[in-house]
Amino acid sequence: MKTSPSHTIYSDRFIPCRSSSNFALFDLPSDDSKSPFNNLLKTALFGSECAGGVSSINQLTPEKSTPSGIITRSGSNISHINPSNCNIFRYKIETRKPLPSIFPFWFDDQLPGVSLSMVKAPRKVPQFPYKELDAPALQDDFYLNLLDWSSQNVLAVGLSNCVYLWHASSSKVVKLCDLGIDDSICSVGWAQHGTHLAIGTSNGKLQIWDASRGKRIRTIDGHRLRVGALAWSSYLLSSGSRDKSILHHDTRTQADFVSKLSGHKSEVCGLKWSYDNRELASGGNDNRLLVWNQHSTQPVLKYCEHTAAVKAIAWSPHLRGLLASGGGTADRCIRFWNTHTNSQLSCMATGSQVSNLVWSKNVNELVSTHGHPQNQIIVWRYPTMSKLATLTGHTDRVLYLAMSTDGQTIVTGAGDETLKFWNVFPPPKSQNTESQIGSLSLGRSLIR
């Protein structure tokens, strides 16, 4: 069957013809070879050796192909491009170059007409704490968790057998409770909303307090040994103990606990619910990091790569299923996990015992605190894990960490019996106001 010559034939491929293209329709300049943007683009695509010889768009003439497969153009400035100098359409590992975090491309020499002043300078993190509090009898114990900052902007601190509250907006200090000489504070944890504070004790009991009224609501039994780790998920309170178990307590019921999780072979010292409250991560003195779901009594994931106790645990607020963990003195590494694919993403050696991790809510950065031998605080940019700042000031290992309500400030506690407040993170993008924390002037006072 013959087709009429006037009949248009359609196919599944479109091959443009440059010789018939009218580039003047795009209002392009007659000579853009000196444009900084074009120099930048050509260098990125063709390499610095080739960029200088590429003709401008309106100089293009009909193409012809060389035996080597490289296109040349008759009548233009290009007669031949050496394949060894150009990386486009070719893949060689040795041609890959590092990409600095402050600039999208890497150049051996700065391009003419391109100023690096257009690149925003890295954010400066203050190197000194803006406030210090003396905290007498703050225990020098790696396995405890004695600091937590509430959504109501109140810092809870466990000192020996007492809990003190520091109101950030006014710097007022209030003594909440005293357990007496036969007991001591091992952990504190604020409910996600409201004024309820959970307290874990050395005799294995849990106490729930209404901090706004200064009144104890209930005492919960269940553990046989000290309770060093706490984590809230709405009305559900999870507690980890030296007796190797994790208990779930439903604060709406009278039962001491609603489920018991078994998986660790030593003291549970780290406990964190994910931001969507679907997964619970636990770390122990058995060097294990375990992940549980909402209904499991056995761990759904087990990670045994750490070679020391896992106390430092942090879920990313930016990417679901991204979990960070840190190991103790014999390990000194921060590891990142994808709990959706059950895989380890990366490992970063820090040089010191990792005691705590917290992820910024405002930017994709995190803070780690460290013990022996350097007792430092490090601000990291994720995922490159480049150091934004290394903060020093504590004279003993930094064991405790909490973040302020607005996500800009952290407070650290150490074996030197001091609390130090640091401005490490920027405000939320929609917020340009100052931090809501009071007493920003440098100074030192007592927590009790």
PDB file of C-alpha atoms in Angstrom, residues 57-354:
ATOM      1  CA  ILE A  57      26.047  28.725  19.974  1.00  0.00           C
ATOM      2  CA  ASN A  58      25.497  30.881  16.945  1.00  0.00           C
ATOM      3  CA  GLN A  59      28.863  29.844  15.482  1.00  0.00           C
ATOM      4  CA  LEU A  60      27.778  26.229  15.103  1.00  0.00           C
ATOM      5  CA  THR A  61      27.920  24.821  11.628  1.00  0.00           C
ATOM      6  CA  PRO A  62      26.926  21.420  10.218  1.00  0.00           C
ATOM      7  CA  GLU A  63      28.520  18.541  12.051  1.00  0.00           C
ATOM      8  CA  LYS A  64      30.804  15.815  10.878  1.00  0.00           C
ATOM      9  CA  SER A  65      32.159  12.858  12.750  1.00  0.00           C
ATOM     10  CA  THR A  66      35.773  11.815  13.148  1.00  0.00           C
ATOM     11  CA  PRO A  67      36.935   8.181  13.230  1.00  0.00           C
ATOM     12  CA  SER A  68      37.359   8.503  16.992  1.00  0.00           C
ATOM     13  CA  GLY A  69      33.661   9.299  17.361  1.00  0.00           C
ATOM     14  CA  ILE A  70      34.195  12.879  18.574  1.00  0.00           C
ATOM     15  CA  ILE A  71      32.033  15.435  16.750  1.00  0.00           C
ATOM     16  CA  THR A  72      33.803  18.333  15.082  1.00  0.00           C
ATOM     17  CA  ARG A  73      32.383  21.287  13.194  1.00  0.00           C
ATOM     18  CA  SER A  74      33.774  22.570   9.911  1.00  0.00           C
ATOM     19  CA  GLY A  75      34.215  26.305   9.640  1.00  0.00           C
ATOM     20  CA  SER A  76      34.166  26.854  13.389  1.00  0.00           C
ATOM     21  CA  ASN A  77      36.911  27.325  15.922  1.00  0.00           C
ATOM     22  CA  ILE A  78      36.823  23.610  16.728  1.00  0.00           C
ATOM     23  CA  SER A  79      38.626  21.258  14.401  1.00  0.00           C
ATOM     24  CA  HIS A  80      39.414  18.469  16.850  1.00  0.00           C
ATOM     25  CA  ILE A  81      38.817  17.696  20.530  1.00  0.00           C
ATOM     26  CA  ASN A  82      41.289  15.364  22.129  1.00  0.00           C
ATOM     27  CA  PRO A  83      39.306  12.581  23.815  1.00  0.00           C
ATOM     28  CA  SER A  84      41.920  12.215  26.543  1.00  0.00           C
ATOM     29  CA  ASN A  85      41.217  15.750  27.719  1.00  0.00           C
ATOM     30  CA  CYS A  86      37.412  15.616  27.838  1.00  0.00           C
ATOM     31  CA  ASN A  87      35.392  13.563  30.297  1.00  0.00           C
ATOM     32  CA  ILE A  88      31.908  14.068  28.897  1.00  0.00           C
ATOM     33  CA  PHE A  89      30.193  10.799  27.889  1.00  0.00           C
ATOM     34  CA  ARG A  90      33.069   8.862  29.456  1.00  0.00           C
ATOM     35  CA  TYR A  91      33.412   7.342  32.933  1.00  0.00           C
ATOM     36  CA  LYS A  92      36.789   6.889  34.573  1.00  0.00           C
ATOM     37  CA  ILE A  93      37.220   6.649  38.330  1.00  0.00           C
ATOM     38  CA  GLU A  94      40.505   8.512  38.262  1.00  0.00           C
ATOM     39  CA  THR A  95      38.865  11.551  36.673  1.00  0.00           C
ATOM     40  CA  ARG A  96      36.483  12.083  39.578  1.00  0.00           C
ATOM     41  CA  LYS A  97      37.420  14.994  41.813  1.00  0.00           C
ATOM     42  CA  PRO A  98      36.236  15.959  45.313  1.00  0.00           C
ATOM     43  CA  LEU A  99      33.352  18.379  45.503  1.00  0.00           C
ATOM     44  CA  PRO A 100      33.937  21.011  48.186  1.00  0.00           C
ATOM     45  CA  SER A 101      30.899  21.713  50.321  1.00  0.00           C
ATOM     46  CA  ILE A 102      31.195  25.459  49.673  1.00  0.00           C
ATOM     47  CA  PHE A 103      31.251  25.326  45.866  1.00  0.00           C
ATOM     48  CA  PRO A 104      29.430  23.134  43.352  1.00  0.00           C
ATOM     49  CA  PHE A 105      32.478  22.466  41.161  1.00  0.00           C
ATOM     50  CA  TRP A 106      36.178  21.992  41.719  1.00  0.00           C
ATOM     51  CA  PHE A 107      38.703  24.044  39.766  1.00  0.00           C
ATOM     52  CA  ASP A 108      42.463  23.881  39.718  1.00  0.00           C
ATOM     53  CA  ASP A 109      42.500  27.580  38.883  1.00  0.00           C
ATOM     54  CA  GLN A 110      39.813  30.193  39.310  1.00  0.00           C
ATOM     55  CA  LEU A 111      37.930  30.978  36.122  1.00  0.00           C
ATOM     56  CA  PRO A 112      38.285  34.456  34.662  1.00  0.00           C
ATOM     57  CA  GLY A 113      35.332  36.613  35.611  1.00  0.00           C
ATOM     58  CA  VAL A 114      34.087  34.216  38.309  1.00  0.00           C
ATOM     59  CA  SER A 115      34.423  35.480  41.867  1.00  0.00           C
ATOM     60  CA  LEU A 116      34.256  33.058  44.777  1.00  0.00           C
ATOM     61  CA  SER A 117      32.908  35.897  46.911  1.00  0.00           C
ATOM     62  CA  MET A 118      29.447  34.934  45.654  1.00  0.00           C
ATOM     63  CA  VAL A 119      29.669  31.739  47.765  1.00  0.00           C
ATOM     64  CA  LYS A 120      28.168  32.045  51.239  1.00  0.00           C
ATOM     65  CA  ALA A 121      30.715  31.587  54.005  1.00  0.00           C
ATOM     66  CA  PRO A 122      30.262  28.644  56.397  1.00  0.00           C
ATOM     67  CA  ARG A 123      28.183  29.358  59.468  1.00  0.00           C
ATOM     68  CA  LYS A 124      30.195  30.353  62.520  1.00  0.00           C
ATOM     69  CA  VAL A 125      29.548  28.387  65.706  1.00  0.00           C
ATOM     70  CA  PRO A 126      30.512  30.231  68.930  1.00  0.00           C
ATOM     71  CA  GLN A 127      33.472  28.512  70.546  1.00  0.00           C
ATOM     72  CA  PHE A 128      32.558  29.346  74.139  1.00  0.00           C
ATOM     73  CA  PRO A 129      29.489  28.653  76.286  1.00  0.00           C
ATOM     74  CA  TYR A 130      27.345  31.705  76.973  1.00  0.00           C
ATOM     75  CA  LYS A 131      26.262  30.449  80.386  1.00  0.00           C
ATOM     76  CA  GLU A 132      27.497  28.051  83.071  1.00  0.00           C
ATOM     77  CA  LEU A 133      25.820  26.497  86.074  1.00  0.00           C
ATOM     78  CA  ASP A 134      27.561  24.706  88.906  1.00  0.00           C
ATOM     79  CA  ALA A 135      25.942  21.316  89.462  1.00  0.00           C
ATOM     80  CA  PRO A 136      27.317  19.812  92.692  1.00  0.00           C
ATOM     81  CA  ALA A 137      26.987  16.021  92.960  1.00  0.00           C
ATOM     82  CA  LEU A 138      26.284  15.547  89.234  1.00  0.00           C
ATOM     83  CA  GLN A 139      27.238  11.876  88.937  1.00  0.00           C
ATOM     84  CA  ASP A 140      30.205  10.858  86.797  1.00  0.00           C
ATOM     85  CA  ASP A 141      28.482   7.757  85.401  1.00  0.00           C
ATOM     86  CA  PHE A 142      28.430   6.977  81.685  1.00  0.00           C
ATOM     87  CA  TYR A 143      25.281   4.817  81.917  1.00  0.00           C
ATOM     88  CA  LEU A 144      22.923   7.430  83.399  1.00  0.00           C
ATOM     89  CA  ASN A 145      20.778  10.110  81.724  1.00  0.00           C
ATOM     90  CA  LEU A 146      20.418  13.066  84.084  1.00  0.00           C
ATOM     91  CA  LEU A 147      19.443  15.981  81.794  1.00  0.00           C
ATOM     92  CA  ASP A 148      16.284  16.699  79.803  1.00  0.00           C
ATOM     93  CA  TRP A 149      14.717  19.878  78.385  1.00  0.00           C
ATOM     94  CA  SER A 150      10.928  20.089  78.205  1.00  0.00           C
ATOM     95  CA  SER A 151       8.608  21.503  75.550  1.00  0.00           C
ATOM     96  CA  GLN A 152       7.680  24.098  78.193  1.00  0.00           C
ATOM     97  CA  ASN A 153      11.306  25.373  78.220  1.00  0.00           C
ATOM     98  CA  VAL A 154      12.241  23.880  81.595  1.00  0.00           C
ATOM     99  CA  LEU A 155      15.481  21.969  82.180  1.00  0.00           C
ATOM    100  CA  ALA A 156      15.380  19.007  84.597  1.00  0.00           C
ATOM    101  CA  VAL A 157      18.647  17.972  86.278  1.00  0.00           C
ATOM    102  CA  GLY A 158      19.229  14.981  88.533  1.00  0.00           C
ATOM    103  CA  LEU A 159      21.779  15.732  91.255  1.00  0.00           C
ATOM    104  CA  SER A 160      22.464  12.881  93.686  1.00  0.00           C
ATOM    105  CA  ASN A 161      19.054  12.116  95.258  1.00  0.00           C
ATOM    106  CA  CYS A 162      17.299  15.342  94.119  1.00  0.00           C
ATOM    107  CA  VAL A 163      15.775  16.723  90.932  1.00  0.00           C
ATOM    108  CA  TYR A 164      16.048  20.460  90.197  1.00  0.00           C
ATOM    109  CA  LEU A 165      14.175  22.456  87.572  1.00  0.00           C
ATOM    110  CA  TRP A 166      15.780  25.411  85.809  1.00  0.00           C
ATOM    111  CA  HIS A 167      13.267  27.678  84.077  1.00  0.00           C
ATOM    112  CA  ALA A 168      15.041  28.927  80.960  1.00  0.00           C
ATOM    113  CA  SER A 169      12.855  32.007  80.470  1.00  0.00           C
ATOM    114  CA  SER A 170      13.575  33.391  83.957  1.00  0.00           C
ATOM    115  CA  SER A 171      16.649  31.437  85.167  1.00  0.00           C
ATOM    116  CA  LYS A 172      14.645  30.486  88.242  1.00  0.00           C
ATOM    117  CA  VAL A 173      15.703  27.248  89.974  1.00  0.00           C
ATOM    118  CA  VAL A 174      13.161  25.063  91.789  1.00  0.00           C
ATOM    119  CA  LYS A 175      13.797  21.888  93.772  1.00  0.00           C
ATOM    120  CA  LEU A 176      11.198  19.356  92.625  1.00  0.00           C
ATOM    121  CA  CYS A 177      11.905  16.346  94.856  1.00  0.00           C
ATOM    122  CA  ASP A 178      14.284  14.661  97.295  1.00  0.00           C
ATOM    123  CA  LEU A 179      14.376  10.850  97.371  1.00  0.00           C
ATOM    124  CA  GLY A 180      16.282  10.645 100.647  1.00  0.00           C
ATOM    125  CA  ILE A 181      19.611   9.090 101.506  1.00  0.00           C
ATOM    126  CA  ASP A 182      18.587   5.531 100.533  1.00  0.00           C
ATOM    127  CA  ASP A 183      17.906   6.301  96.866  1.00  0.00           C
ATOM    128  CA  SER A 184      19.348   8.380  94.001  1.00  0.00           C
ATOM    129  CA  ILE A 185      18.358   9.768  90.596  1.00  0.00           C
ATOM    130  CA  CYS A 186      19.439   7.686  87.586  1.00  0.00           C
ATOM    131  CA  SER A 187      17.381   9.234  84.772  1.00  0.00           C
ATOM    132  CA  VAL A 188      14.927  12.025  83.997  1.00  0.00           C
ATOM    133  CA  GLY A 189      12.601  12.369  81.010  1.00  0.00           C
ATOM    134  CA  TRP A 190       9.908  14.885  80.111  1.00  0.00           C
ATOM    135  CA  ALA A 191       6.676  13.830  78.417  1.00  0.00           C
ATOM    136  CA  GLN A 192       6.548  15.132  74.861  1.00  0.00           C
ATOM    137  CA  HIS A 193       3.866  17.658  75.756  1.00  0.00           C
ATOM    138  CA  GLY A 194       2.767  19.105  79.060  1.00  0.00           C
ATOM    139  CA  THR A 195       4.506  19.204  82.424  1.00  0.00           C
ATOM    140  CA  HIS A 196       4.823  15.539  83.404  1.00  0.00           C
ATOM    141  CA  LEU A 197       8.343  14.387  84.326  1.00  0.00           C
ATOM    142  CA  ALA A 198       9.428  10.750  84.715  1.00  0.00           C
ATOM    143  CA  ILE A 199      12.207   9.940  87.161  1.00  0.00           C
ATOM    144  CA  GLY A 200      14.124   6.658  87.243  1.00  0.00           C
ATOM    145  CA  THR A 201      15.741   5.699  90.541  1.00  0.00           C
ATOM    146  CA  SER A 202      18.547   3.481  91.749  1.00  0.00           C
ATOM    147  CA  ASN A 203      16.143   1.092  93.521  1.00  0.00           C
ATOM    148  CA  GLY A 204      14.350   0.223  90.267  1.00  0.00           C
ATOM    149  CA  LYS A 205      11.291   2.421  90.686  1.00  0.00           C
ATOM    150  CA  LEU A 206       9.722   4.993  88.388  1.00  0.00           C
ATOM    151  CA  GLN A 207       8.093   8.163  89.632  1.00  0.00           C
ATOM    152  CA  ILE A 208       5.794  10.419  87.594  1.00  0.00           C
ATOM    153  CA  TRP A 209       5.604  14.057  88.714  1.00  0.00           C
ATOM    154  CA  ASP A 210       3.449  16.982  87.645  1.00  0.00           C
ATOM    155  CA  ALA A 211       6.124  19.668  87.631  1.00  0.00           C
ATOM    156  CA  SER A 212       3.655  22.548  87.320  1.00  0.00           C
ATOM    157  CA  ARG A 213       2.110  21.607  90.669  1.00  0.00           C
ATOM    158  CA  GLY A 214       5.254  20.129  92.238  1.00  0.00           C
ATOM    159  CA  LYS A 215       3.290  16.958  93.000  1.00  0.00           C
ATOM    160  CA  ARG A 216       4.102  13.266  92.541  1.00  0.00           C
ATOM    161  CA  ILE A 217       1.306  11.545  90.600  1.00  0.00           C
ATOM    162  CA  ARG A 218       2.322   7.894  90.958  1.00  0.00           C
ATOM    163  CA  THR A 219       5.128   5.450  91.637  1.00  0.00           C
ATOM    164  CA  ILE A 220       5.603   2.483  89.289  1.00  0.00           C
ATOM    165  CA  ASP A 221       7.292  -0.842  90.070  1.00  0.00           C
ATOM    166  CA  GLY A 222       8.532  -3.460  87.651  1.00  0.00           C
ATOM    167  CA  HIS A 223      12.319  -3.250  87.444  1.00  0.00           C
ATOM    168  CA  ARG A 224      14.583  -5.061  89.874  1.00  0.00           C
ATOM    169  CA  LEU A 225      17.618  -2.778  89.430  1.00  0.00           C
ATOM    170  CA  ARG A 226      18.311   0.875  88.639  1.00  0.00           C
ATOM    171  CA  VAL A 227      16.474   2.622  85.776  1.00  0.00           C
ATOM    172  CA  GLY A 228      19.022   4.562  83.734  1.00  0.00           C
ATOM    173  CA  ALA A 229      17.153   5.261  80.464  1.00  0.00           C
ATOM    174  CA  LEU A 230      13.701   6.712  79.708  1.00  0.00           C
ATOM    175  CA  ALA A 231      11.789   7.518  76.503  1.00  0.00           C
ATOM    176  CA  TRP A 232       8.248   8.809  75.977  1.00  0.00           C
ATOM    177  CA  SER A 233       5.900   8.050  73.066  1.00  0.00           C
ATOM    178  CA  SER A 234       2.728  10.010  73.694  1.00  0.00           C
ATOM    179  CA  TYR A 235       1.132   8.400  76.788  1.00  0.00           C
ATOM    180  CA  LEU A 236       3.528   5.409  76.650  1.00  0.00           C
ATOM    181  CA  LEU A 237       6.651   5.579  78.817  1.00  0.00           C
ATOM    182  CA  SER A 238       9.511   3.164  78.084  1.00  0.00           C
ATOM    183  CA  SER A 239      12.190   2.457  80.683  1.00  0.00           C
ATOM    184  CA  GLY A 240      15.518   0.633  80.422  1.00  0.00           C
ATOM    185  CA  SER A 241      17.249  -0.917  83.405  1.00  0.00           C
ATOM    186  CA  ARG A 242      20.358  -2.619  84.677  1.00  0.00           C
ATOM    187  CA  ASP A 243      18.201  -5.757  84.934  1.00  0.00           C
ATOM    188  CA  LYS A 244      18.589  -5.957  81.085  1.00  0.00           C
ATOM    189  CA  SER A 245      14.891  -5.392  80.381  1.00  0.00           C
ATOM    190  CA  ILE A 246      12.817  -2.638  78.770  1.00  0.00           C
ATOM    191  CA  LEU A 247       9.303  -2.050  80.110  1.00  0.00           C
ATOM    192  CA  HIS A 248       6.438  -0.189  78.454  1.00  0.00           C
ATOM    193  CA  HIS A 249       4.210   1.705  80.897  1.00  0.00           C
ATOM    194  CA  ASP A 250       0.784   2.978  79.803  1.00  0.00           C
ATOM    195  CA  THR A 251       0.260   6.006  82.018  1.00  0.00           C
ATOM    196  CA  ARG A 252      -3.521   5.827  81.431  1.00  0.00           C
ATOM    197  CA  THR A 253      -3.814   2.493  83.228  1.00  0.00           C
ATOM    198  CA  GLN A 254      -3.106   1.363  86.784  1.00  0.00           C
ATOM    199  CA  ALA A 255      -0.937  -1.575  85.691  1.00  0.00           C
ATOM    200  CA  ASP A 256       2.775  -1.180  86.403  1.00  0.00           C
ATOM    201  CA  PHE A 257       3.639  -2.145  82.820  1.00  0.00           C
ATOM    202  CA  VAL A 258       1.866  -3.400  79.715  1.00  0.00           C
ATOM    203  CA  SER A 259       4.751  -5.225  78.006  1.00  0.00           C
ATOM    204  CA  LYS A 260       8.305  -6.359  78.643  1.00  0.00           C
ATOM    205  CA  LEU A 261      11.022  -6.348  75.966  1.00  0.00           C
ATOM    206  CA  SER A 262      13.861  -8.853  76.212  1.00  0.00           C
ATOM    207  CA  GLY A 263      16.916  -8.732  73.978  1.00  0.00           C
ATOM    208  CA  HIS A 264      19.836  -7.103  75.759  1.00  0.00           C
ATOM    209  CA  LYS A 265      22.382  -9.143  77.686  1.00  0.00           C
ATOM    210  CA  SER A 266      23.551  -6.303  79.902  1.00  0.00           C
ATOM    211  CA  GLU A 267      22.382  -2.919  81.252  1.00  0.00           C
ATOM    212  CA  VAL A 268      20.177  -0.835  78.959  1.00  0.00           C
ATOM    213  CA  CYS A 269      21.679   2.667  78.873  1.00  0.00           C
ATOM    214  CA  GLY A 270      20.249   4.266  75.705  1.00  0.00           C
ATOM    215  CA  LEU A 271      16.585   4.523  74.666  1.00  0.00           C
ATOM    216  CA  LYS A 272      14.945   6.668  71.941  1.00  0.00           C
ATOM    217  CA  TRP A 273      11.613   6.590  70.103  1.00  0.00           C
ATOM    218  CA  SER A 274      11.604   7.697  66.472  1.00  0.00           C
ATOM    219  CA  TYR A 275       9.837  10.958  65.625  1.00  0.00           C
ATOM    220  CA  ASP A 276       6.863   9.102  64.143  1.00  0.00           C
ATOM    221  CA  ASN A 277       6.675   6.894  67.285  1.00  0.00           C
ATOM    222  CA  ARG A 278       6.834   3.730  65.169  1.00  0.00           C
ATOM    223  CA  GLU A 279      10.266   2.454  66.174  1.00  0.00           C
ATOM    224  CA  LEU A 280      12.175   2.291  69.456  1.00  0.00           C
ATOM    225  CA  ALA A 281      15.976   2.074  69.456  1.00  0.00           C
ATOM    226  CA  SER A 282      17.819   0.761  72.493  1.00  0.00           C
ATOM    227  CA  GLY A 283      21.503   0.534  73.306  1.00  0.00           C
ATOM    228  CA  GLY A 284      23.201  -1.479  75.997  1.00  0.00           C
ATOM    229  CA  ASN A 285      26.409  -2.329  77.769  1.00  0.00           C
ATOM    230  CA  ASP A 286      26.415  -5.517  75.676  1.00  0.00           C
ATOM    231  CA  ASN A 287      27.585  -3.357  72.707  1.00  0.00           C
ATOM    232  CA  ARG A 288      24.289  -3.967  70.908  1.00  0.00           C
ATOM    233  CA  LEU A 289      21.929  -1.579  69.184  1.00  0.00           C
ATOM    234  CA  LEU A 290      18.422  -3.029  68.911  1.00  0.00           C
ATOM    235  CA  VAL A 291      15.346  -1.720  67.099  1.00  0.00           C
ATOM    236  CA  TRP A 292      11.790  -2.593  68.148  1.00  0.00           C
ATOM    237  CA  ASN A 293       8.425  -1.801  66.601  1.00  0.00           C
ATOM    238  CA  GLN A 294       5.310  -0.702  68.448  1.00  0.00           C
ATOM    239  CA  HIS A 295       4.057  -4.213  69.147  1.00  0.00           C
ATOM    240  CA  SER A 296       7.150  -6.431  69.278  1.00  0.00           C
ATOM    241  CA  THR A 297       8.519  -7.999  72.451  1.00  0.00           C
ATOM    242  CA  GLN A 298      11.590  -9.201  70.548  1.00  0.00           C
ATOM    243  CA  PRO A 299      13.875  -6.899  68.531  1.00  0.00           C
ATOM    244  CA  VAL A 300      13.096  -6.641  64.831  1.00  0.00           C
ATOM    245  CA  LEU A 301      16.643  -5.447  64.020  1.00  0.00           C
ATOM    246  CA  LYS A 302      19.951  -6.211  65.716  1.00  0.00           C
ATOM    247  CA  TYR A 303      23.208  -4.344  65.103  1.00  0.00           C
ATOM    248  CA  CYS A 304      26.353  -5.709  66.703  1.00  0.00           C
ATOM    249  CA  GLU A 305      29.059  -3.674  64.921  1.00  0.00           C
ATOM    250  CA  HIS A 306      29.909  -1.459  67.917  1.00  0.00           C
ATOM    251  CA  THR A 307      32.723  -2.728  70.129  1.00  0.00           C
ATOM    252  CA  ALA A 308      31.718  -0.865  73.294  1.00  0.00           C
ATOM    253  CA  ALA A 309      28.571   0.202  75.154  1.00  0.00           C
ATOM    254  CA  VAL A 310      25.956   2.005  73.064  1.00  0.00           C
ATOM    255  CA  LYS A 311      24.450   4.901  74.998  1.00  0.00           C
ATOM    256  CA  ALA A 312      24.355   7.596  72.283  1.00  0.00           C
ATOM    257  CA  ILE A 313      21.274   7.200  70.055  1.00  0.00           C
ATOM    258  CA  ALA A 314      19.541   9.759  67.804  1.00  0.00           C
ATOM    259  CA  TRP A 315      16.815   9.494  65.162  1.00  0.00           C
ATOM    260  CA  SER A 316      16.877  11.952  62.283  1.00  0.00           C
ATOM    261  CA  PRO A 317      13.921  14.354  62.246  1.00  0.00           C
ATOM    262  CA  HIS A 318      14.547  14.944  58.526  1.00  0.00           C
ATOM    263  CA  LEU A 319      14.526  11.418  57.062  1.00  0.00           C
ATOM    264  CA  ARG A 320      12.389   8.575  58.341  1.00  0.00           C
ATOM    265  CA  GLY A 321      14.339   5.447  59.274  1.00  0.00           C
ATOM    266  CA  LEU A 322      17.713   7.199  59.612  1.00  0.00           C
ATOM    267  CA  LEU A 323      19.328   6.288  62.943  1.00  0.00           C
ATOM    268  CA  ALA A 324      22.674   7.331  64.455  1.00  0.00           C
ATOM    269  CA  SER A 325      24.475   5.551  67.281  1.00  0.00           C
ATOM    270  CA  GLY A 326      27.750   6.057  69.126  1.00  0.00           C
ATOM    271  CA  GLY A 327      30.047   3.636  70.928  1.00  0.00           C
ATOM    272  CA  GLY A 328      32.004   3.888  74.156  1.00  0.00           C
ATOM    273  CA  THR A 329      35.721   4.023  74.895  1.00  0.00           C
ATOM    274  CA  ALA A 330      36.733   0.852  73.038  1.00  0.00           C
ATOM    275  CA  ASP A 331      34.718   1.875  69.954  1.00  0.00           C
ATOM    276  CA  ARG A 332      34.722   5.706  69.586  1.00  0.00           C
ATOM    277  CA  CYS A 333      32.669   5.596  66.363  1.00  0.00           C
ATOM    278  CA  ILE A 334      29.405   7.126  65.167  1.00  0.00           C
ATOM    279  CA  ARG A 335      27.496   4.788  62.889  1.00  0.00           C
ATOM    280  CA  PHE A 336      24.495   5.540  60.674  1.00  0.00           C
ATOM    281  CA  TRP A 337      21.775   3.014  59.881  1.00  0.00           C
ATOM    282  CA  ASN A 338      18.812   2.746  57.540  1.00  0.00           C
ATOM    283  CA  THR A 339      16.242   0.800  59.535  1.00  0.00           C
ATOM    284  CA  HIS A 340      13.957   0.462  56.494  1.00  0.00           C
ATOM    285  CA  THR A 341      16.566  -1.465  54.517  1.00  0.00           C
ATOM    286  CA  ASN A 342      18.366  -2.911  57.562  1.00  0.00           C
ATOM    287  CA  SER A 343      21.732  -1.596  56.417  1.00  0.00           C
ATOM    288  CA  GLN A 344      24.660   0.374  57.771  1.00  0.00           C
ATOM    289  CA  LEU A 345      25.159   3.586  55.810  1.00  0.00           C
ATOM    290  CA  SER A 346      28.477   4.890  57.141  1.00  0.00           C
ATOM    291  CA  CYS A 347      30.864   4.949  60.080  1.00  0.00           C
ATOM    292  CA  MET A 348      32.819   7.925  61.436  1.00  0.00           C
ATOM    293  CA  ALA A 349      35.744   7.522  63.846  1.00  0.00           C
ATOM    294  CA  THR A 350      35.737  10.340  66.421  1.00  0.00           C
ATOM    295  CA  GLY A 351      38.818   9.591  68.533  1.00  0.00           C
ATOM    296  CA  SER A 352      36.875   9.681  71.827  1.00  0.00           C
ATOM    297  CA  GLN A 353      34.195   7.830  73.756  1.00  0.00           C
ATOM    298  CA  VAL A 354      30.781   8.841  72.345  1.00  0.00           C
TER     299      VAL A 354
END
